[in-house]
Coordinates of C-alpha atoms in Angstrom, one line a residue:
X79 CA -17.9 -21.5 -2.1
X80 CA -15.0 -21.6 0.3
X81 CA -14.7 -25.0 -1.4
X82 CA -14.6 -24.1 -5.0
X83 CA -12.0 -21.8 -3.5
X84 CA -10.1 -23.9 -2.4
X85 CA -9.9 -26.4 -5.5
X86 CA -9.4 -23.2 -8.2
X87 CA -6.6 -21.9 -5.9
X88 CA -4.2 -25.4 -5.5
X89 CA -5.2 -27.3 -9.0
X90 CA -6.1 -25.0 -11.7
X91 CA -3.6 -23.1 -13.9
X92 CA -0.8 -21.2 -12.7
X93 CA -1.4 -17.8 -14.9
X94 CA -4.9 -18.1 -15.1
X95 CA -5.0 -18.3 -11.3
X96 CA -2.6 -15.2 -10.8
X97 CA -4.0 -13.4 -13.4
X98 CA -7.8 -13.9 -12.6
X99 CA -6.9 -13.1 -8.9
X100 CA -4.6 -10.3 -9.9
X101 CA -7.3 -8.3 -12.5
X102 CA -9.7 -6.9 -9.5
X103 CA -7.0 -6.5 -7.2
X104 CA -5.0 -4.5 -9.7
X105 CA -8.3 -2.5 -10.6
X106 CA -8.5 -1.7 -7.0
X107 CA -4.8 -0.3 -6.4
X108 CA -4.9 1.7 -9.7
X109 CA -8.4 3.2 -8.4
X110 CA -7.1 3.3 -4.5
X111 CA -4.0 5.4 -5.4
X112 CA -6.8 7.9 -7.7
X113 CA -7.3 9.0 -3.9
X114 CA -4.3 10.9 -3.7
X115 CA -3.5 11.2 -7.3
X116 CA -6.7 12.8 -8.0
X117 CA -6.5 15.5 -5.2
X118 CA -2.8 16.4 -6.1
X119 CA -3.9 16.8 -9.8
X120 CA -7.0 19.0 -8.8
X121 CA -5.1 20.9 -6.0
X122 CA -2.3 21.0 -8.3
X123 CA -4.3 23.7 -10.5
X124 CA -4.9 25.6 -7.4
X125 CA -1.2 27.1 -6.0
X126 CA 2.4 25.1 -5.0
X127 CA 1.3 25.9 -1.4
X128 CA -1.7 23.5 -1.7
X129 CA -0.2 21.0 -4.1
X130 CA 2.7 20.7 -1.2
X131 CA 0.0 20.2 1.7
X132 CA -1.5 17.5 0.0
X133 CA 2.1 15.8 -0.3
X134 CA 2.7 16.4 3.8
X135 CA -0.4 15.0 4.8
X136 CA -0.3 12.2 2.6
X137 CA 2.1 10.9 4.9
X138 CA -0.2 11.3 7.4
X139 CA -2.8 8.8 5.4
X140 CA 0.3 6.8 4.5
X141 CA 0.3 5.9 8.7
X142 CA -3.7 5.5 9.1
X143 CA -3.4 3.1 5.6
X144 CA -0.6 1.0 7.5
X145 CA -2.8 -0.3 10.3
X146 CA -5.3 -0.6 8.0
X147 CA -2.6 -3.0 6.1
X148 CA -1.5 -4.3 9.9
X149 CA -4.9 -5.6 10.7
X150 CA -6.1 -6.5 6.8
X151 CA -2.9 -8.6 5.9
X152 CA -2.2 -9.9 9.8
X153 CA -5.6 -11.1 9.7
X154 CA -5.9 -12.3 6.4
X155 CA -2.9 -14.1 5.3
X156 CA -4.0 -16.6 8.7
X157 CA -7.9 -16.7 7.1
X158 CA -5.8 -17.8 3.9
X159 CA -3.4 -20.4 5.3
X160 CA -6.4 -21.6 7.8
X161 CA -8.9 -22.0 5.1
X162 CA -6.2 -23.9 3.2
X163 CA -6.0 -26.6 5.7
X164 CA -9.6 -26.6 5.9
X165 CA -9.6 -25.1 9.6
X166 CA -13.0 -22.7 8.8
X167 CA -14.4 -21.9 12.5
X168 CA -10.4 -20.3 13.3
X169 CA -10.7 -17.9 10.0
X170 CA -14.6 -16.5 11.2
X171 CA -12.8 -15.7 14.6
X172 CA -9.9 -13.7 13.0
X173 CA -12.1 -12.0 10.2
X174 CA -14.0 -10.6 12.5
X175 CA -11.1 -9.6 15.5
X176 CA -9.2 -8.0 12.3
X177 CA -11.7 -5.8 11.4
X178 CA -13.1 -4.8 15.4
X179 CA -9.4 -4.1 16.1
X180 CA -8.8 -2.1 13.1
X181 CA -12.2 0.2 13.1
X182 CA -11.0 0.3 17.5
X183 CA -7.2 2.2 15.8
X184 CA -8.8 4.1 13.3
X185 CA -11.0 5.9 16.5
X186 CA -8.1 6.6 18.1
X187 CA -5.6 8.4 15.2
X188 CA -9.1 10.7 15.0
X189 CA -8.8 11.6 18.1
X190 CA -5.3 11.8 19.1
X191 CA -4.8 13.6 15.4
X192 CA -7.3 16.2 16.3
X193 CA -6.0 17.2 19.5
X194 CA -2.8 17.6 18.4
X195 CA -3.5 19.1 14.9
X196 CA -1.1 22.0 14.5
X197 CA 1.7 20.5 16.3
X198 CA 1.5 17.2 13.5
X199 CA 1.3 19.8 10.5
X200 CA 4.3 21.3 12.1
X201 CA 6.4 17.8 12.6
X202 CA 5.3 16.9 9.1
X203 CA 7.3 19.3 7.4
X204 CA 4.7 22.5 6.7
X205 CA 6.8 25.8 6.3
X206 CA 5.0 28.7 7.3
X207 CA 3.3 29.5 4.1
X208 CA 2.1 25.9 3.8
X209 CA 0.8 25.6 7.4
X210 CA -2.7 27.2 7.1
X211 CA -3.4 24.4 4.0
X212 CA -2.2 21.3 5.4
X213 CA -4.2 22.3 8.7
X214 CA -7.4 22.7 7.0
X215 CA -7.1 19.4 5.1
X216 CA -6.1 17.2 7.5
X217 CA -8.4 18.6 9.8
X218 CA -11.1 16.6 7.5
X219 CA -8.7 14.1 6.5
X220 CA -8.9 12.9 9.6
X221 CA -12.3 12.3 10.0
X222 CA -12.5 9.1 7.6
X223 CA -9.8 7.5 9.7
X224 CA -11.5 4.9 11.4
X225 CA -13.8 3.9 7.8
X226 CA -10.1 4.0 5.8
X227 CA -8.6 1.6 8.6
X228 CA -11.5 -1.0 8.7
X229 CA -11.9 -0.8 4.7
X230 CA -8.4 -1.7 4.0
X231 CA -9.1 -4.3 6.4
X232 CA -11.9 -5.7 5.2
X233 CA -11.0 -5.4 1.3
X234 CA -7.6 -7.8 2.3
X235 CA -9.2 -10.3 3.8
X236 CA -12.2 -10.9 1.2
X237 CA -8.9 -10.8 -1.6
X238 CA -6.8 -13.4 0.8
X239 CA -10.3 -15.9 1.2
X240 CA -10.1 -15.3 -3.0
X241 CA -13.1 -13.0 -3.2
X242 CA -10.8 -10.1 -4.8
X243 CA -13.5 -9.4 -7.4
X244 CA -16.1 -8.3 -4.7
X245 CA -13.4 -6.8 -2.6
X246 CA -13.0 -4.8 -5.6
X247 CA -16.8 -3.2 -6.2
X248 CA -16.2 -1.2 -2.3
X249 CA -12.8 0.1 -3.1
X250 CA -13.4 1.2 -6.8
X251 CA -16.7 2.8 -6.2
X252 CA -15.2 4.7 -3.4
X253 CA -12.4 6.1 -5.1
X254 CA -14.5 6.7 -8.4
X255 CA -16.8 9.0 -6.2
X256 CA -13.4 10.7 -4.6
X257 CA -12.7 11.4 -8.3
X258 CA -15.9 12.8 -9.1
X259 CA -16.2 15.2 -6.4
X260 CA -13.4 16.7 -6.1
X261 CA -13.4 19.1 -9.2
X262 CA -17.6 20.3 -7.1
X263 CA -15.8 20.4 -4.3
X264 CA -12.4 22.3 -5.2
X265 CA -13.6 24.4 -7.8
X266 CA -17.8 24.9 -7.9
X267 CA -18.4 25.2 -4.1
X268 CA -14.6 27.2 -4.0
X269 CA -13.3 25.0 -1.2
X270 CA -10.5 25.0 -2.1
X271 CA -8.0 22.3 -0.6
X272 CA -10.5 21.5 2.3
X273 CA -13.2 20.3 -0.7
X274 CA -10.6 17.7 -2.3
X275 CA -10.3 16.6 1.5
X276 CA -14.2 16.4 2.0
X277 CA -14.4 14.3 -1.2
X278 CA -11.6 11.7 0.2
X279 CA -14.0 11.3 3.2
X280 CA -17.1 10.7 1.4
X281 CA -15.1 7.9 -1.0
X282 CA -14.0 6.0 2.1
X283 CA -17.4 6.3 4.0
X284 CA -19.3 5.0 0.9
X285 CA -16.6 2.1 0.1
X286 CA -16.7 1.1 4.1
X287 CA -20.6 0.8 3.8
X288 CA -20.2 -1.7 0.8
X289 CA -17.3 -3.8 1.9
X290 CA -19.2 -4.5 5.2
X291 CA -22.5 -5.6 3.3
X292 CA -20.0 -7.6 1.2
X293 CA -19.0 -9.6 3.7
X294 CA -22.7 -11.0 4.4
X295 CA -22.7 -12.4 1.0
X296 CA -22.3 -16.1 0.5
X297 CA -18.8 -16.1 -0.8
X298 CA -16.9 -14.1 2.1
X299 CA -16.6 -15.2 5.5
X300 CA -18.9 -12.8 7.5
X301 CA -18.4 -10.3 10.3
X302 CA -20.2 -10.6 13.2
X303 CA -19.4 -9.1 16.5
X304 CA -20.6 -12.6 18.3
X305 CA -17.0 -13.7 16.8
X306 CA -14.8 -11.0 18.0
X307 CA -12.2 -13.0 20.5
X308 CA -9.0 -10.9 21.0
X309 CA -7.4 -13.6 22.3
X310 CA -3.4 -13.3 23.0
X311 CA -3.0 -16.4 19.8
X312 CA -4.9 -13.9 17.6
X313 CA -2.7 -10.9 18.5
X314 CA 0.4 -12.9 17.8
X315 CA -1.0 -14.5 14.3
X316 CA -2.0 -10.6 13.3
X317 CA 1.4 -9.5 14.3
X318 CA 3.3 -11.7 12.3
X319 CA 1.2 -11.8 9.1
X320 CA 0.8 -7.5 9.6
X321 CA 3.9 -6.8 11.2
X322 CA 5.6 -6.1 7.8
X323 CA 3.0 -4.3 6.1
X324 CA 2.7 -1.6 9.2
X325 CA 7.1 -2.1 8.8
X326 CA 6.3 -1.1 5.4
X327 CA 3.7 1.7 5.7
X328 CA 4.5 3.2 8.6
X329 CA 8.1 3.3 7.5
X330 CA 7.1 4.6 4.3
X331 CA 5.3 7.3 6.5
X332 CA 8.6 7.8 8.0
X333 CA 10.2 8.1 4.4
X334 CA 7.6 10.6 3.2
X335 CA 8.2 13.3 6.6
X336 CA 12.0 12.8 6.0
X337 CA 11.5 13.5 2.2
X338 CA 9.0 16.4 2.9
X339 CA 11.6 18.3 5.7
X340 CA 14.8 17.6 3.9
X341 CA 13.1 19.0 0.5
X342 CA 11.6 22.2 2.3
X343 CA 15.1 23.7 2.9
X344 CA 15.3 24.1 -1.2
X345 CA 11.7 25.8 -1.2
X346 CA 7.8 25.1 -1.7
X347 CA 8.5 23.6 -5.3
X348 CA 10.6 21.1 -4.2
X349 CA 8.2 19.4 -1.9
X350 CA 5.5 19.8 -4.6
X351 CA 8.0 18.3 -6.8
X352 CA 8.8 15.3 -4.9
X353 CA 5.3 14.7 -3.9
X354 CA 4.4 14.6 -7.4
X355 CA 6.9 12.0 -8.1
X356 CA 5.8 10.1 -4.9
X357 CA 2.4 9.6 -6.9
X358 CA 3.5 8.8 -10.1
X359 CA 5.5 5.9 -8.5
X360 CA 2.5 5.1 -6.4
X361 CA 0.3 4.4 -9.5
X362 CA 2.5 2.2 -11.5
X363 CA 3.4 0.4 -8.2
X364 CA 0.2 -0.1 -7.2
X365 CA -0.6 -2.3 -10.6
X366 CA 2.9 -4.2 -9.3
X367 CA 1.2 -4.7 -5.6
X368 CA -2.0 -6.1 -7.2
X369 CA -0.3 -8.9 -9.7
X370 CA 1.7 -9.6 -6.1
X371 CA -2.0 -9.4 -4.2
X372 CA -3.3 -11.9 -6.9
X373 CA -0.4 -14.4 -6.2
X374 CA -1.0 -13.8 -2.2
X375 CA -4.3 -15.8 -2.2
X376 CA -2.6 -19.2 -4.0
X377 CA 0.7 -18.8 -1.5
X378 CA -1.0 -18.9 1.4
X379 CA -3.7 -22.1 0.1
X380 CA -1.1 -23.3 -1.3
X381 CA 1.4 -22.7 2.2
X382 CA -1.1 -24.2 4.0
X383 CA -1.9 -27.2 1.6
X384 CA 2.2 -28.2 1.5
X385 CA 1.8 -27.6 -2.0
X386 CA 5.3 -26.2 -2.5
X387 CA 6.3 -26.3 -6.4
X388 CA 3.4 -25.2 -7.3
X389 CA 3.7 -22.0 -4.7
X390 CA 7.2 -21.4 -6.2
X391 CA 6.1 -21.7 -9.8
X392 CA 3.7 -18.8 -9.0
X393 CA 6.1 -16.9 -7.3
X394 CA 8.5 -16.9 -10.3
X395 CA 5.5 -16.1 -12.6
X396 CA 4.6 -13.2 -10.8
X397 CA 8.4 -11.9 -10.5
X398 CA 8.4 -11.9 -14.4
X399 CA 5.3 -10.3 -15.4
X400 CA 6.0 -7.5 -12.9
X401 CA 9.5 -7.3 -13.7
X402 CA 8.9 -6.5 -17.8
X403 CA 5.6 -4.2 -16.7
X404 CA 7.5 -2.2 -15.0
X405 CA 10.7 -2.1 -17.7
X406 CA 8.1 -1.1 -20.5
X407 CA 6.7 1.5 -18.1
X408 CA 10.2 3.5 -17.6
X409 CA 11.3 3.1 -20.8
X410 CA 8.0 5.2 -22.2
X411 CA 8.2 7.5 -19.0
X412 CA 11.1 8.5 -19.4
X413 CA 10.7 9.7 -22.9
X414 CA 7.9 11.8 -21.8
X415 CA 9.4 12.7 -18.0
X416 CA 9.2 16.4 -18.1
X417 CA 5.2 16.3 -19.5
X418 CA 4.0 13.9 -17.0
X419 CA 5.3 16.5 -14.3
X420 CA 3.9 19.1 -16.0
X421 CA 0.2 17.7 -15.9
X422 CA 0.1 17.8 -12.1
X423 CA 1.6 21.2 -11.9
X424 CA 2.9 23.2 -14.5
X425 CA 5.5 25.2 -12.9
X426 CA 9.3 25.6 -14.2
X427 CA 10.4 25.1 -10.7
X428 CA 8.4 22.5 -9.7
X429 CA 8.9 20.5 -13.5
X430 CA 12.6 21.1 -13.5
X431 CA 13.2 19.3 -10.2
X432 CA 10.6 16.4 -10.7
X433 CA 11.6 15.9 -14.0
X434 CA 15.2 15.0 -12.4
X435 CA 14.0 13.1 -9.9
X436 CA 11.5 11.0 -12.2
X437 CA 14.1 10.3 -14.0
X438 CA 16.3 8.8 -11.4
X439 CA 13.4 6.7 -10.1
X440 CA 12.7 5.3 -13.4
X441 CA 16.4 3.9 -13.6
X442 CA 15.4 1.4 -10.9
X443 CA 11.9 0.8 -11.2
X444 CA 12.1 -2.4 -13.1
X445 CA 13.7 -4.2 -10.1
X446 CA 10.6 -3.6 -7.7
X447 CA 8.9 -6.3 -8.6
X448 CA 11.2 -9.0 -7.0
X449 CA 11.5 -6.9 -4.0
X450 CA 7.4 -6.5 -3.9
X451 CA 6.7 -10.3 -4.2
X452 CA 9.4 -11.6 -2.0
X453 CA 7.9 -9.4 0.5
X454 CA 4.5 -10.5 0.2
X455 CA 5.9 -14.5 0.0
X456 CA 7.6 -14.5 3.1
X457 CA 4.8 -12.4 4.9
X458 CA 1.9 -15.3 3.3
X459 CA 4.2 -17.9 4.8
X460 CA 4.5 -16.7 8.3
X461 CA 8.5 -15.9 7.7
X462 CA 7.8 -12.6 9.9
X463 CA 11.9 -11.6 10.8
X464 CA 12.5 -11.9 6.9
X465 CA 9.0 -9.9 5.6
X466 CA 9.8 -7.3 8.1
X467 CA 13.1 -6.8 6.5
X468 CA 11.9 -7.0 3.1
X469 CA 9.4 -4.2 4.3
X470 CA 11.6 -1.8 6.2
X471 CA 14.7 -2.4 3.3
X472 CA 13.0 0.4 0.3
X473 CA 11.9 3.0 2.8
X474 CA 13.5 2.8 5.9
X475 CA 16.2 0.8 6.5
X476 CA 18.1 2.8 3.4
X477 CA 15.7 5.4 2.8
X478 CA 16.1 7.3 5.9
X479 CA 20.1 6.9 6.1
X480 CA 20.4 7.9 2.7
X481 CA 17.6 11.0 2.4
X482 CA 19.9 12.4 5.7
X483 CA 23.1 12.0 3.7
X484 CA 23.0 12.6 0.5
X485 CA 22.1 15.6 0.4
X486 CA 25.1 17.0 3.2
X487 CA 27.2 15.5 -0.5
X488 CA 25.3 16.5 -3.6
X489 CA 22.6 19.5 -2.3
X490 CA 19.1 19.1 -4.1
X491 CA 20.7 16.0 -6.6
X492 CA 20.8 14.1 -3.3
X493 CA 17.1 14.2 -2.9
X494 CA 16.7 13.6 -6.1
X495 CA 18.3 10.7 -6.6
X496 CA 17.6 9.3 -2.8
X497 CA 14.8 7.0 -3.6
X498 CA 16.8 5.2 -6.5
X499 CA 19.7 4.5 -4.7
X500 CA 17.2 3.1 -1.9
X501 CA 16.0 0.3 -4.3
X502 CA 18.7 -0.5 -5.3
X503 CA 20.0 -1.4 -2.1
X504 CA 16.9 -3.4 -1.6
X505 CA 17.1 -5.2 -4.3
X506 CA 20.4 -6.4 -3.2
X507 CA 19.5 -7.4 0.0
X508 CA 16.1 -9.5 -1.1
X509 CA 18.0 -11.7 -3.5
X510 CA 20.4 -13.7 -0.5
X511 CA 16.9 -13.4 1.7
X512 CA 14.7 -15.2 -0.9
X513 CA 17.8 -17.7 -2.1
X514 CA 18.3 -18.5 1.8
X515 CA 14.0 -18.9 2.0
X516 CA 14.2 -21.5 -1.2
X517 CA 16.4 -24.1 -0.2
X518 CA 14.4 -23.9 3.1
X519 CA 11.4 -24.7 1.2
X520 CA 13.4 -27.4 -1.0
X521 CA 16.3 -28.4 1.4
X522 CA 19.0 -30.5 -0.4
X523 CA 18.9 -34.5 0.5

């Protein structure tokens, strides 16, 4: 099977491969991101003091989900670039060191998180009415921490050996379960925002248990604990094939506290607000990530192989699919911009200030998708200094500078329009990056 892999993933078709690849994994990131879209549309009918918890302790999950990323991608895009050279006895080793390493982190967030409980609500933004919410659900949250870490994990390196349609079955049927029980949860047993929190952890324990049976199957590279070798080559390889994704998350974590504070000095709405918009951008993103995720497989064979046209022919591919998805999307959102924010919570308050900052984020949207798959090309081919600032560029590097300043200029109009302004700043600073990482890849003769 590794094999067949290997052959579909350097010979056949360019679309078909991205596109085949791309299908599950987009399935996957449209389902994942139902984790936090479906408890801020439940919670959402509940009060703003709920709907805003669930947007402070998102960024919370936001840090747990970038290790998972660290250990999943750092682990993965080597399995990807070793099984391309055809080095299989090196990607058993990492597979399983990824995924002991990431379930070892996930332990420790659930403890140190915990202990410290109140103190973290309090550093992540909660005013005092919010408080008593965001305590009670990430008190649970929590809990799942270790399954959500060795999950993500474990689903990125079955989708970077080119298994992303049985990655898929653990991640969906986690998230579809989330979905299902929240609604019993929130509203039968009356549990408020602690029931949308007990139905995240159920979803993750039940797509850890499948994803870890997964991996015994014939087509994915198995983990066994005979294999675990922590050696310090293994650290380095995770670090720089995960280094930018924990830049990304973890800055993105960062982002989400800054947004969270800065927005509670203009009131409870406004952090619902902006958390609502957080989510919306999430779900179309998360279709852009998984057409990126699909090309990720073929980079890193085709990295590996030398197979360098064809790698850049896919690159290019991906860039333009994403690109006109995400053009499409904001032109039809932004017709309907003030009833999208009004499904999650409808609140004059809470619509008025989304429907602003929607807007904004819409302008830029469309150039995303060149800043999402030259990340994900220069992490695949082990270009760490460059992926890491491709990662840190959206939400940190201008994110945080600009969410701090704004605002001191323009009041509330700065936070809305913070994010936009962000990207497109990114955007400039990826095209010299991925110019400069071409003619390194094709140098002139």
């Amino acid at each position: 099977m590794i094999q067949d892999n290997y052959t579909y993933l350097t010979e056949a078709p360019i679309h078909r491969v991205i596109i085949t690849m791309a299908l599950p994994t987009i399935v996957s990131m449209l389902v994942t991101s139902l984790y936090n879209i479906a408890d801020t549309f439940f919670v959402g009918q509940i009060d703003t003091q709920s709907t805003a918890a669930v947007g402070i302790v998102f960024s919370v999950m936001f840090f747990i989900q970038a290790f998972g990323f660290f250990f999943g991608h750092g682990s993965g895009n080597y399995i990807s670039r070793e099984l391309g050279a055809k080095r299989i006895e090196n990607a058993e080793r990492m597979a399983s060191t990824g995924f002991f390493l990431s379930l070892f982190f996930g332990l420790v967030f659930l403890v140190i998180g915990e202990l410290l409980l109140t103190q973290f609500c309090i550093w992540l933004g909660s005013t005092p009415t919010i408080l008593p919410y965001s305590e009670r659900y990430m008190g649970i949250i929590l809990l799942g921490a270790p399954l959500l870490t060795s999950s993500l994990t474990l689903n990125n390196q079955m989708r970077l050996q080119g298994n992303a349609r049985l990655a898929m079955y653990g991640i969906v049927t986690g998230a579809l379960i989330n979905v299902l029980l929240d609604p019993l949860f929130i509203f039968v047993f009356d549990m408020g925002v602690a029931g949308a929190a007990v139905a995240t952890v159920i979803g993750q324990t039940v797509s850890f248990c499948i994803l870890l049976h997964m991996t015994h199957r014939s087509q994915n590279i198995s983990i066994r604990l005979r294999n675990f070798s922590p050696s310090r080559t293994a650290l380095k390889e995770i670090f720089y094939g995960g280094s930018p994704s924990l830049s990304r998350q973890g800055l993105g974590c960062v982002a989400t506290i800054s947004l969270n504070v800065v927005a509670g000095r203009y009131g409870d709405a406004a952090i619902a607000a902006m958390s609502i918009v957080s989510r919306i951008t999430m779900l179309v993103m998360s279709a852009v990530i998984g057409l990126g995720q699909g090309f990720q497989p073929l980079c890193g064979f085709c990295y590996g192989a030398k197979l360098y046209k064809r790698l850049w022919s896919a690159y290019r591919f991906t860039v333009k699919v994403g690109t006109m998805f995400l053009l499409v999307f904001s032109i039809i959102c932004f017709l309907f911009s003030n009833d999208v924010i009004a499904v999650f919570r409808n609140e004059p308050d809470v619509i008025a200030i989304g429907t602003v900052a929607l807007n904004w984020q819409l302008v830029t949207l469309p150039l995303l998708a060149v800043i999402v798959t030259s990340n994900m090309l220069t992490q695949t081919c082990r270009k760490p200094l460059r992926a890491n600032i491709l990662a840190a560029a959206r939400q940190g590097l201008f994110f945080v500078p600009l969410i701090l300043m704004l605002p001191f200029f323009f009041g509330l109009k700065g936070v809305e329009m913070c994010q936009a302004w962000s990207d497109a700043c990114s955007f400039l600073i990826t095209v010299p990056v991925m110019i400069y990482t071409y003619r390194e890849f094709f140098p002139k003769r």
